[in-house]
């Protein structure tokens, strides 16, 4: 698999752990209010804070990666590396780590499509 060469790195596990933290924050603060129309600006502010925290996690992961390269540290515990539940948590954590960025891209694409549709309707 593509991610198998990264699973023995501390930075990869740090990023997946941070992804789970971001997912928990999204589940607690963002997703329950997403369908409420009166929660527009506060919901956007909450999302910006979570996105900022996610970028901070990216920076922390980068520093862990640099420290790994300098010190030549890797995870050597074979029991940890071969556990299928750990692999599942790592993959989901990586997906959750990039979830806010994917949401921003999705919102931008939807807004762009809405503008195109609005422009097409205003031509008629």
Phi, psi and omega in degrees: 000160184297320186272358183296330180284349180255349190291344178266012180259142177291326181293322177297316179289328175295316179295321179290324176294317177296326176297319176295322177297316179297318179297319178296318178296319177297320180292326182279315190255332190257305187296326179296332184255008187291332182266359178274120183291337182278357182259036186294291184292314178300325179291322177294321179294318176300317180295321179295320177297316179294322177295319176296319176296323178295319177294323175298320177296323176299318179294317178299317179297321177297317179294324175296320178297316179297317178298322176299316180294323181288317187265356180057038179268138175217160175280126183246359181287108183293329178296320177290316185290332183261003181284126183288332178290322177297319178298318179296315179296324178294314182296315178295322178297320178294319177298316180293330179294328180261003180300312179298323178294318178295326178292320178297315179298318179298315179297321179293319179294317179297318178296321178296317179294321177297321177295320178296316180296319178297319178294321179294320179292326182284343177291321183292000000 
